[in-house]
Amino acid sequence: NRFQVRNGREVFEEKAYLVGVERKGSTYQKLSSPNPRTYIGSGKVSEIKSAIHALDVETVIFDDELSPGQLRNLEKAFGGDVRVCDRTALILDIFNQRAATHEAALQVALALMEYQLPRLTRMWTHLERQAGGQVKGMGEKQIEVDKRILRTQIGVLKKELDSVRKHRKQYRNRRTSVPVPVVSLVGYTNAGKSTLLNRLTGANVLAEDRLFATLDPTTRRVQIKNGKEFLLTDTVGFIQKLPTMLVAAFRATLEEISESSLLVHVVDISHPLAEQQIEAVDNVLSELDVSSIPKLMVWNKVDKAKDPQKIKLEVERREDVVCISALTGEGLEEFCDAVQDKVKDSMVWVEALVP
Ligand code: GDP
């Protein structure tokens, strides 16, 4: 039972739906700048408070990062057991559900702890309130103890992550020392990257209509015409406004991209916000120092597009775009040809391949 505040720029309900919550309503407010105490204005706070009671809401989700103080003040204002959750917490929740490997689990655990550290106060002042103020001061001490424990755990996790990464790097060096094109799929979350990977390789990579279906770098061999092959890597889906803290947590996935022969940018062309999503991905890419790597844009889900004819005409006009449907298989041969074309200058093709 969640009530959401969204900023109107994104279809945020979709995400909350994906983590298995029932949406009771949503609202937004235009302010020149967020209220430092409560993020939204006091009128909006009252309005949401009434809605919470009327609709029996348990959680209010904000589509932005809230400061620890804002979180605390909002929970106090809404009263009772209403939980306030911000965008970072929601994304962490999704990451947590999707962490498939040891490295991903470590990354998520680390991000979660770093998120919790400045917000610990909230839990303890809550307990003090419940005890009617009798334990005043106790909470303060407990926060210090908890912070120390958390910091120690963060240190342990960082060391463990370092050693896991070193191992992966050794493995990667072995792999890339063989001259073979490495093609990375990048794109907005839900664009169809893992579906495309499955389609081309028959690999059993999780594909479902959820966010972040592929949290870890997943690499497969793709065999094409004339016995030629390339390695295809799936990456975690990009989202708009990814909190900086989470970008750092997924560095391993992003690092992988910088060692590719080609970046394939998969776009869900049937999505109403396709253009914004392309821009979001381009923005992230521009921060990653991958400008020297050739790129190929793929417009996926053409089978689902409103006006497929118009899209196909547009693609004909442009040289850097291939139109496909990862679901029906349409356009995949052209896609493989385009990949081969793009990588043949930058890489030596070999017929025998890494194990
Ligand atoms: P990813 O997050 O980019 O890896 O996206 P997925 O591969 O998990 O795909 C997200 C959803 O879109 C899944 O439900 C897929 O079945 C669906 N999908 C992927 N490609 C196509 C396509 O070409 N056409 C249609 N209609 N659906 C697709």
Tab-separated table of C-alpha atoms and ligand atoms in Angstrom:
chain	number	residue	atom	x	y	z
A	1	ASN	CA	0.000	0.000	0.000
A	2	ARG	CA	2.142	2.819	-1.192
A	3	PHE	CA	1.478	6.372	-2.126
A	4	GLN	CA	3.941	8.064	-4.371
A	5	VAL	CA	5.241	11.509	-4.998
A	6	ARG	CA	6.747	11.821	-8.403
A	7	ASN	CA	8.457	14.619	-10.180
A	8	GLY	CA	6.483	14.184	-13.353
A	9	ARG	CA	9.535	13.514	-15.485
A	10	GLU	CA	9.499	9.769	-15.201
A	11	VAL	CA	7.026	6.970	-15.159
A	12	PHE	CA	7.975	5.984	-11.688
A	13	GLU	CA	4.902	3.927	-10.844
A	14	GLU	CA	6.249	1.271	-13.135
A	15	LYS	CA	9.259	0.721	-10.897
A	16	ALA	CA	7.301	0.484	-7.670
A	17	TYR	CA	4.972	-1.956	-9.345
A	18	LEU	CA	7.983	-4.022	-10.274
A	19	VAL	CA	9.130	-4.490	-6.700
A	20	GLY	CA	5.744	-5.936	-5.922
A	21	VAL	CA	3.792	-3.145	-4.299
A	22	GLU	CA	0.273	-1.997	-4.891
A	23	ARG	CA	0.005	1.639	-5.898
A	24	LYS	CA	-2.734	3.557	-4.131
A	25	GLY	CA	-2.149	6.922	-5.705
A	26	SER	CA	0.423	9.425	-6.837
A	27	THR	CA	0.935	13.141	-6.785
A	28	TYR	CA	3.550	15.724	-7.650
A	29	GLN	CA	4.433	19.285	-6.868
A	30	LYS	CA	6.263	21.952	-8.807
A	31	LEU	CA	8.611	23.974	-6.626
A	32	SER	CA	11.470	26.217	-7.669
A	33	SER	CA	13.598	24.297	-5.178
A	34	PRO	CA	12.829	21.478	-2.742
A	35	ASN	CA	11.857	22.410	0.787
A	36	PRO	CA	15.015	21.757	2.868
A	37	ARG	CA	13.022	20.372	5.804
A	38	THR	CA	10.360	18.259	4.122
A	39	TYR	CA	11.238	18.219	0.398
A	40	ILE	CA	7.619	19.139	-0.447
A	41	GLY	CA	5.692	22.118	0.896
A	42	SER	CA	3.612	21.985	4.067
A	43	GLY	CA	0.305	22.041	2.152
A	44	LYS	CA	1.413	19.010	0.186
A	45	VAL	CA	2.448	17.270	3.391
A	46	SER	CA	-1.081	17.718	4.782
A	47	GLU	CA	-2.640	16.590	1.529
A	48	ILE	CA	-0.597	13.372	1.522
A	49	LYS	CA	-1.307	12.834	5.204
A	50	SER	CA	-5.045	12.873	4.499
A	51	ALA	CA	-4.571	10.494	1.590
A	52	ILE	CA	-2.567	8.137	3.814
A	53	HIS	CA	-5.508	7.814	6.184
A	54	ALA	CA	-8.154	7.660	3.502
A	55	LEU	CA	-6.356	5.008	1.470
A	56	ASP	CA	-4.735	3.019	4.286
A	57	VAL	CA	-1.220	3.571	2.990
A	58	GLU	CA	1.872	1.935	4.517
A	59	THR	CA	4.685	3.501	2.522
A	60	VAL	CA	5.214	6.794	0.733
A	61	ILE	CA	7.803	6.691	-2.040
A	62	PHE	CA	9.554	9.833	-3.278
A	63	ASP	CA	11.050	9.837	-6.758
A	64	ASP	CA	14.168	11.679	-5.646
A	65	GLU	CA	16.923	11.381	-3.124
A	66	LEU	CA	15.877	12.746	0.278
A	67	SER	CA	18.323	13.889	2.919
A	68	PRO	CA	18.310	11.914	6.186
A	69	GLY	CA	16.695	14.969	7.824
A	70	GLN	CA	13.947	15.202	5.220
A	71	LEU	CA	13.182	11.504	5.661
A	72	ARG	CA	12.935	11.939	9.417
A	73	ASN	CA	10.767	15.043	9.226
A	74	LEU	CA	8.398	13.490	6.723
A	75	GLU	CA	7.958	10.336	8.780
A	76	LYS	CA	7.267	12.480	11.817
A	77	ALA	CA	4.767	14.579	9.870
A	78	PHE	CA	2.918	11.596	8.422
A	79	GLY	CA	2.886	9.956	11.845
A	80	GLY	CA	2.059	6.413	12.902
A	81	ASP	CA	3.974	3.619	11.240
A	82	VAL	CA	4.111	5.145	7.793
A	83	ARG	CA	7.429	4.428	6.118
A	84	VAL	CA	8.992	7.020	3.849
A	85	CYS	CA	11.178	5.586	1.135
A	86	ASP	CA	13.271	7.596	-1.299
A	87	ARG	CA	14.454	6.822	-4.798
A	88	THR	CA	17.831	5.508	-3.705
A	89	ALA	CA	16.269	3.115	-1.210
A	90	LEU	CA	13.856	1.848	-3.855
A	91	ILE	CA	16.614	1.238	-6.407
A	92	LEU	CA	18.700	-0.473	-3.739
A	93	ASP	CA	15.710	-2.671	-3.023
A	94	ILE	CA	15.533	-3.651	-6.695
A	95	PHE	CA	19.299	-4.243	-6.886
A	96	ASN	CA	19.075	-6.360	-3.783
A	97	GLN	CA	16.430	-8.586	-5.324
A	98	ARG	CA	18.416	-8.997	-8.512
A	99	ALA	CA	21.916	-9.581	-7.160
A	100	ALA	CA	22.788	-12.917	-8.685
A	101	THR	CA	26.509	-13.372	-8.096
A	102	HIS	CA	28.827	-13.021	-5.139
A	103	GLU	CA	30.296	-9.781	-6.479
A	104	ALA	CA	26.910	-8.213	-7.099
A	105	ALA	CA	25.687	-9.231	-3.657
A	106	LEU	CA	28.767	-7.629	-2.095
A	107	GLN	CA	28.297	-4.451	-4.095
A	108	VAL	CA	24.679	-4.157	-3.068
A	109	ALA	CA	25.416	-4.902	0.590
A	110	LEU	CA	28.087	-2.207	0.565
A	111	ALA	CA	25.823	0.385	-1.035
A	112	LEU	CA	23.077	-0.503	1.432
A	113	MET	CA	25.350	0.018	4.436
A	114	GLU	CA	26.701	3.283	3.103
A	115	TYR	CA	23.131	4.416	2.614
A	116	GLN	CA	22.154	3.395	6.134
A	117	LEU	CA	25.087	5.007	7.936
A	118	PRO	CA	23.842	8.627	7.989
A	119	ARG	CA	20.260	7.482	8.484
A	120	LEU	CA	20.717	5.361	11.597
A	121	THR	CA	19.401	8.122	13.837
A	122	ARG	CA	15.950	7.658	12.435
A	123	MET	CA	15.560	4.146	13.849
A	124	TRP	CA	16.682	5.048	17.321
A	125	THR	CA	14.759	8.261	17.794
A	126	HIS	CA	11.775	6.230	16.714
A	127	LEU	CA	12.420	3.739	19.525
A	128	GLU	CA	12.869	6.543	22.039
A	129	ARG	CA	9.519	7.951	21.014
A	130	GLN	CA	7.867	4.560	21.453
A	131	ALA	CA	9.307	4.228	24.952
A	132	GLY	CA	7.759	7.552	25.888
A	133	GLY	CA	11.068	9.329	26.276
A	134	GLN	CA	12.182	7.095	29.166
A	135	VAL	CA	15.261	5.912	27.385
A	136	LYS	CA	16.426	9.329	26.311
A	137	GLY	CA	20.154	9.351	25.747
A	138	MET	CA	20.258	5.607	25.336
A	139	GLY	CA	19.424	6.010	21.680
A	140	GLU	CA	22.332	8.392	21.251
A	141	LYS	CA	24.828	5.876	22.656
A	142	GLN	CA	23.331	3.077	20.663
A	143	ILE	CA	23.687	5.084	17.448
A	144	GLU	CA	27.414	5.465	18.111
A	145	VAL	CA	27.804	1.729	18.723
A	146	ASP	CA	25.829	0.903	15.602
A	147	LYS	CA	27.819	3.336	13.498
A	148	ARG	CA	31.054	1.745	14.643
A	149	ILE	CA	29.796	-1.743	13.826
A	150	LEU	CA	28.572	-0.579	10.430
A	151	ARG	CA	31.880	1.125	9.607
A	152	THR	CA	33.793	-2.050	10.489
A	153	GLN	CA	31.487	-4.097	8.282
A	154	ILE	CA	31.905	-1.612	5.437
A	155	GLY	CA	35.692	-1.971	5.723
A	156	VAL	CA	35.482	-5.775	5.623
A	157	LEU	CA	33.168	-5.679	2.602
A	158	LYS	CA	35.430	-3.304	0.691
A	159	LYS	CA	38.407	-5.628	1.169
A	160	GLU	CA	36.400	-8.620	0.034
A	161	LEU	CA	35.159	-6.742	-3.041
A	162	ASP	CA	38.709	-5.755	-3.934
A	163	SER	CA	39.861	-9.355	-3.892
A	164	VAL	CA	36.851	-10.513	-5.943
A	165	ARG	CA	37.552	-7.773	-8.500
A	166	LYS	CA	41.223	-8.695	-8.779
A	167	HIS	CA	40.221	-12.233	-9.601
A	168	ARG	CA	37.806	-11.070	-12.239
A	169	LYS	CA	40.409	-8.809	-13.783
A	170	GLN	CA	42.832	-11.704	-14.117
A	171	TYR	CA	40.122	-13.702	-15.806
A	172	ARG	CA	39.283	-10.809	-18.088
A	173	ASN	CA	42.905	-10.277	-19.060
A	174	ARG	CA	43.125	-13.911	-20.070
A	175	ARG	CA	40.044	-13.542	-22.165
A	176	THR	CA	40.937	-10.339	-23.940
A	177	SER	CA	44.448	-11.486	-24.682
A	178	VAL	CA	42.876	-13.612	-27.387
A	179	PRO	CA	42.155	-11.382	-30.349
A	180	VAL	CA	38.411	-11.556	-30.569
A	181	PRO	CA	35.837	-8.807	-30.787
A	182	VAL	CA	34.054	-8.091	-27.531
A	183	VAL	CA	30.660	-6.509	-28.043
A	184	SER	CA	28.857	-4.939	-25.087
A	185	LEU	CA	25.119	-4.441	-24.949
A	186	VAL	CA	24.196	-1.219	-23.238
A	187	GLY	CA	20.845	0.439	-22.937
A	188	TYR	CA	18.020	1.572	-20.810
A	189	THR	CA	16.630	-1.007	-18.479
A	190	ASN	CA	13.929	-3.198	-20.094
A	191	ALA	CA	15.110	-2.308	-23.607
A	192	GLY	CA	15.508	-6.002	-24.429
A	193	LYS	CA	19.230	-6.615	-23.950
A	194	SER	CA	18.989	-10.029	-22.328
A	195	THR	CA	16.303	-11.096	-24.803
A	196	LEU	CA	18.682	-10.210	-27.634
A	197	LEU	CA	21.541	-12.066	-25.955
A	198	ASN	CA	19.352	-15.144	-25.501
A	199	ARG	CA	18.113	-14.977	-29.038
A	200	LEU	CA	21.617	-14.833	-30.475
A	201	THR	CA	23.236	-17.387	-28.226
A	202	GLY	CA	20.511	-19.569	-26.807
A	203	ALA	CA	22.024	-18.717	-23.442
A	204	ASN	CA	19.818	-18.937	-20.450
A	205	VAL	CA	20.159	-15.403	-19.166
A	206	LEU	CA	17.237	-14.276	-17.097
A	207	ALA	CA	14.810	-12.222	-19.174
A	208	GLU	CA	11.637	-10.944	-17.724
A	209	ASP	CA	9.645	-7.772	-17.685
A	210	ARG	CA	11.418	-6.329	-14.676
A	211	LEU	CA	14.086	-3.787	-13.990
A	212	PHE	CA	17.693	-4.861	-13.726
A	213	ALA	CA	17.112	-8.392	-14.915
A	214	THR	CA	20.826	-8.530	-15.630
A	215	LEU	CA	22.854	-7.192	-12.797
A	216	ASP	CA	26.179	-8.752	-13.624
A	217	PRO	CA	28.360	-8.794	-16.677
A	218	THR	CA	27.287	-11.842	-18.612
A	219	THR	CA	29.271	-12.900	-21.603
A	220	ARG	CA	28.438	-15.418	-24.337
A	221	ARG	CA	29.862	-16.509	-27.638
A	222	VAL	CA	27.923	-15.621	-30.741
A	223	GLN	CA	28.654	-17.559	-33.903
A	224	ILE	CA	27.841	-15.943	-37.190
A	225	LYS	CA	28.518	-16.570	-40.838
A	226	ASN	CA	31.785	-18.051	-42.143
A	227	GLY	CA	32.675	-19.549	-38.790
A	228	LYS	CA	33.196	-16.086	-37.344
A	229	GLU	CA	32.325	-15.255	-33.781
A	230	PHE	CA	32.276	-12.498	-31.245
A	231	LEU	CA	31.805	-12.280	-27.506
A	232	LEU	CA	28.606	-10.604	-26.437
A	233	THR	CA	28.367	-9.050	-22.994
A	234	ASP	CA	25.185	-7.971	-21.316
A	235	THR	CA	25.352	-5.125	-18.806
A	236	VAL	CA	23.095	-3.736	-16.134
A	237	GLY	CA	20.405	-1.442	-17.525
A	238	PHE	CA	20.828	2.293	-17.203
A	239	ILE	CA	18.233	4.456	-15.571
A	240	GLN	CA	17.777	8.174	-15.494
A	241	LYS	CA	19.104	9.985	-12.435
A	242	LEU	CA	20.949	6.982	-11.039
A	243	PRO	CA	22.170	8.115	-7.623
A	244	THR	CA	25.938	8.693	-7.731
A	245	MET	CA	26.406	6.307	-4.865
A	246	LEU	CA	24.899	3.484	-6.902
A	247	VAL	CA	26.999	4.268	-9.954
A	248	ALA	CA	30.037	3.594	-7.795
A	249	ALA	CA	28.522	0.368	-6.537
A	250	PHE	CA	28.209	-0.948	-10.064
A	251	ARG	CA	31.622	0.116	-11.243
A	252	ALA	CA	32.595	-3.434	-12.156
A	253	THR	CA	29.809	-3.628	-14.714
A	254	LEU	CA	30.661	-0.247	-16.144
A	255	GLU	CA	34.388	-1.002	-16.248
A	256	GLU	CA	33.666	-3.925	-18.501
A	257	ILE	CA	32.241	-1.564	-21.128
A	258	SER	CA	35.503	0.329	-21.536
A	259	GLU	CA	37.207	-2.826	-22.798
A	260	SER	CA	34.805	-3.501	-25.654
A	261	SER	CA	35.450	-3.460	-29.386
A	262	LEU	CA	31.933	-2.199	-29.934
A	263	LEU	CA	29.092	-0.797	-27.865
A	264	VAL	CA	25.648	-1.831	-29.004
A	265	HIS	CA	23.080	0.583	-27.683
A	266	VAL	CA	19.742	-1.256	-27.461
A	267	VAL	CA	16.663	0.979	-27.522
A	268	ASP	CA	13.037	0.045	-26.881
A	269	ILE	CA	11.691	2.026	-29.811
A	270	SER	CA	8.088	1.196	-28.869
A	271	HIS	CA	8.499	3.031	-25.554
A	272	PRO	CA	6.827	6.452	-25.368
A	273	LEU	CA	9.932	7.859	-23.698
A	274	ALA	CA	12.392	6.227	-26.119
A	275	GLU	CA	14.042	9.527	-26.982
A	276	GLN	CA	14.651	10.472	-23.342
A	277	GLN	CA	15.991	6.995	-22.670
A	278	ILE	CA	18.482	7.257	-25.537
A	279	GLU	CA	19.630	10.543	-24.078
A	280	ALA	CA	19.945	9.061	-20.575
A	281	VAL	CA	22.145	6.248	-21.856
A	282	ASP	CA	24.259	8.648	-23.935
A	283	ASN	CA	24.748	10.825	-20.867
A	284	VAL	CA	26.004	7.914	-18.797
A	285	LEU	CA	28.261	6.780	-21.641
A	286	SER	CA	29.768	10.232	-21.967
A	287	GLU	CA	30.822	10.015	-18.323
A	288	LEU	CA	32.525	6.680	-18.849
A	289	ASP	CA	35.391	7.631	-21.116
A	290	VAL	CA	34.322	5.290	-23.905
A	291	SER	CA	34.273	7.879	-26.685
A	292	SER	CA	36.908	6.007	-28.709
A	293	ILE	CA	34.856	2.801	-28.893
A	294	PRO	CA	32.658	2.420	-32.015
A	295	LYS	CA	28.932	2.384	-31.396
A	296	LEU	CA	25.953	0.803	-33.051
A	297	MET	CA	22.402	1.749	-32.217
A	298	VAL	CA	19.735	-0.938	-32.303
A	299	TRP	CA	16.057	-0.061	-32.320
A	300	ASN	CA	14.396	-3.031	-30.710
A	301	LYS	CA	10.740	-4.102	-30.303
A	302	VAL	CA	9.843	-2.923	-33.787
A	303	ASP	CA	7.105	-5.600	-33.715
A	304	LYS	CA	5.419	-3.647	-30.947
A	305	ALA	CA	5.973	-0.146	-32.339
A	306	LYS	CA	2.951	1.994	-33.237
A	307	ASP	CA	4.215	2.902	-36.692
A	308	PRO	CA	6.803	0.297	-37.740
A	309	GLN	CA	6.801	1.537	-41.341
A	310	LYS	CA	7.844	5.025	-40.324
A	311	ILE	CA	10.589	3.603	-38.121
A	312	LYS	CA	11.937	1.439	-40.941
A	313	LEU	CA	12.054	4.435	-43.290
A	314	GLU	CA	13.914	6.447	-40.671
A	315	VAL	CA	16.410	3.607	-40.191
A	316	GLU	CA	17.051	3.471	-43.949
A	317	ARG	CA	18.008	7.125	-43.854
A	318	ARG	CA	20.539	6.570	-41.112
A	319	GLU	CA	23.661	4.472	-41.315
A	320	ASP	CA	24.268	3.884	-37.657
A	321	VAL	CA	20.958	2.264	-36.761
A	322	VAL	CA	19.656	-1.283	-37.170
A	323	CYS	CA	16.025	-2.126	-36.620
A	324	ILE	CA	15.206	-5.450	-34.943
A	325	SER	CA	12.803	-7.450	-32.874
A	326	ALA	CA	14.671	-9.588	-30.379
A	327	LEU	CA	11.371	-11.344	-29.743
A	328	THR	CA	10.449	-12.403	-33.303
A	329	GLY	CA	14.002	-12.516	-34.648
A	330	GLU	CA	13.307	-9.914	-37.325
A	331	GLY	CA	16.420	-8.015	-38.435
A	332	LEU	CA	18.902	-10.181	-36.536
A	333	GLU	CA	20.887	-11.118	-39.629
A	334	GLU	CA	21.318	-7.439	-40.510
A	335	PHE	CA	22.308	-6.853	-36.929
A	336	CYS	CA	25.069	-9.478	-37.051
A	337	ASP	CA	26.285	-8.098	-40.384
A	338	ALA	CA	26.430	-4.609	-38.921
A	339	VAL	CA	28.353	-5.854	-35.891
A	340	GLN	CA	30.834	-7.670	-38.098
A	341	ASP	CA	31.221	-4.573	-40.220
A	342	LYS	CA	31.873	-2.327	-37.224
A	343	VAL	CA	34.392	-4.560	-35.470
A	344	LYS	CA	36.366	-5.764	-38.448
A	345	ASP	CA	38.620	-2.702	-38.525
A	346	SER	CA	39.338	-2.582	-34.836
A	347	MET	CA	39.837	-6.265	-34.122
A	348	VAL	CA	41.450	-9.332	-35.583
A	349	TRP	CA	38.962	-12.086	-36.132
A	350	VAL	CA	39.914	-15.589	-35.091
A	351	GLU	CA	38.044	-18.757	-35.741
A	352	ALA	CA	39.188	-20.641	-32.691
A	353	LEU	CA	37.970	-19.059	-29.521
A	354	VAL	CA	38.619	-18.809	-25.803
A	355	PRO	CA	37.174	-21.552	-23.624
B	1	GDP	P1	16.790	-5.781	-20.510
B	1	GDP	O1	16.471	-5.188	-19.172
B	1	GDP	O2	17.287	-4.738	-21.451
B	1	GDP	O3	17.705	-6.960	-20.442
B	1	GDP	O4	15.380	-6.268	-21.125
B	1	GDP	P2	14.785	-7.744	-21.288
B	1	GDP	O5	15.536	-8.507	-22.314
B	1	GDP	O6	14.640	-8.361	-19.934
B	1	GDP	O7	13.359	-7.419	-21.912
B	1	GDP	C1	12.360	-6.715	-21.196
B	1	GDP	C2	11.007	-7.120	-21.691
B	1	GDP	O8	10.813	-6.732	-23.068
B	1	GDP	C3	10.760	-8.632	-21.666
B	1	GDP	O9	9.436	-8.851	-21.226
B	1	GDP	C4	10.933	-9.064	-23.096
B	1	GDP	O10	10.162	-10.188	-23.423
B	1	GDP	C5	10.425	-7.846	-23.851
B	1	GDP	N1	11.051	-7.736	-25.189
B	1	GDP	C6	12.370	-7.767	-25.476
B	1	GDP	N2	12.573	-7.638	-26.807
B	1	GDP	C7	11.362	-7.515	-27.377
B	1	GDP	C8	10.904	-7.329	-28.736
B	1	GDP	O11	11.657	-7.258	-29.714
B	1	GDP	N3	9.551	-7.208	-28.911
B	1	GDP	C9	8.685	-7.270	-27.879
B	1	GDP	N4	7.380	-7.135	-28.153
B	1	GDP	N5	9.065	-7.443	-26.600
B	1	GDP	C10	10.388	-7.568	-26.343
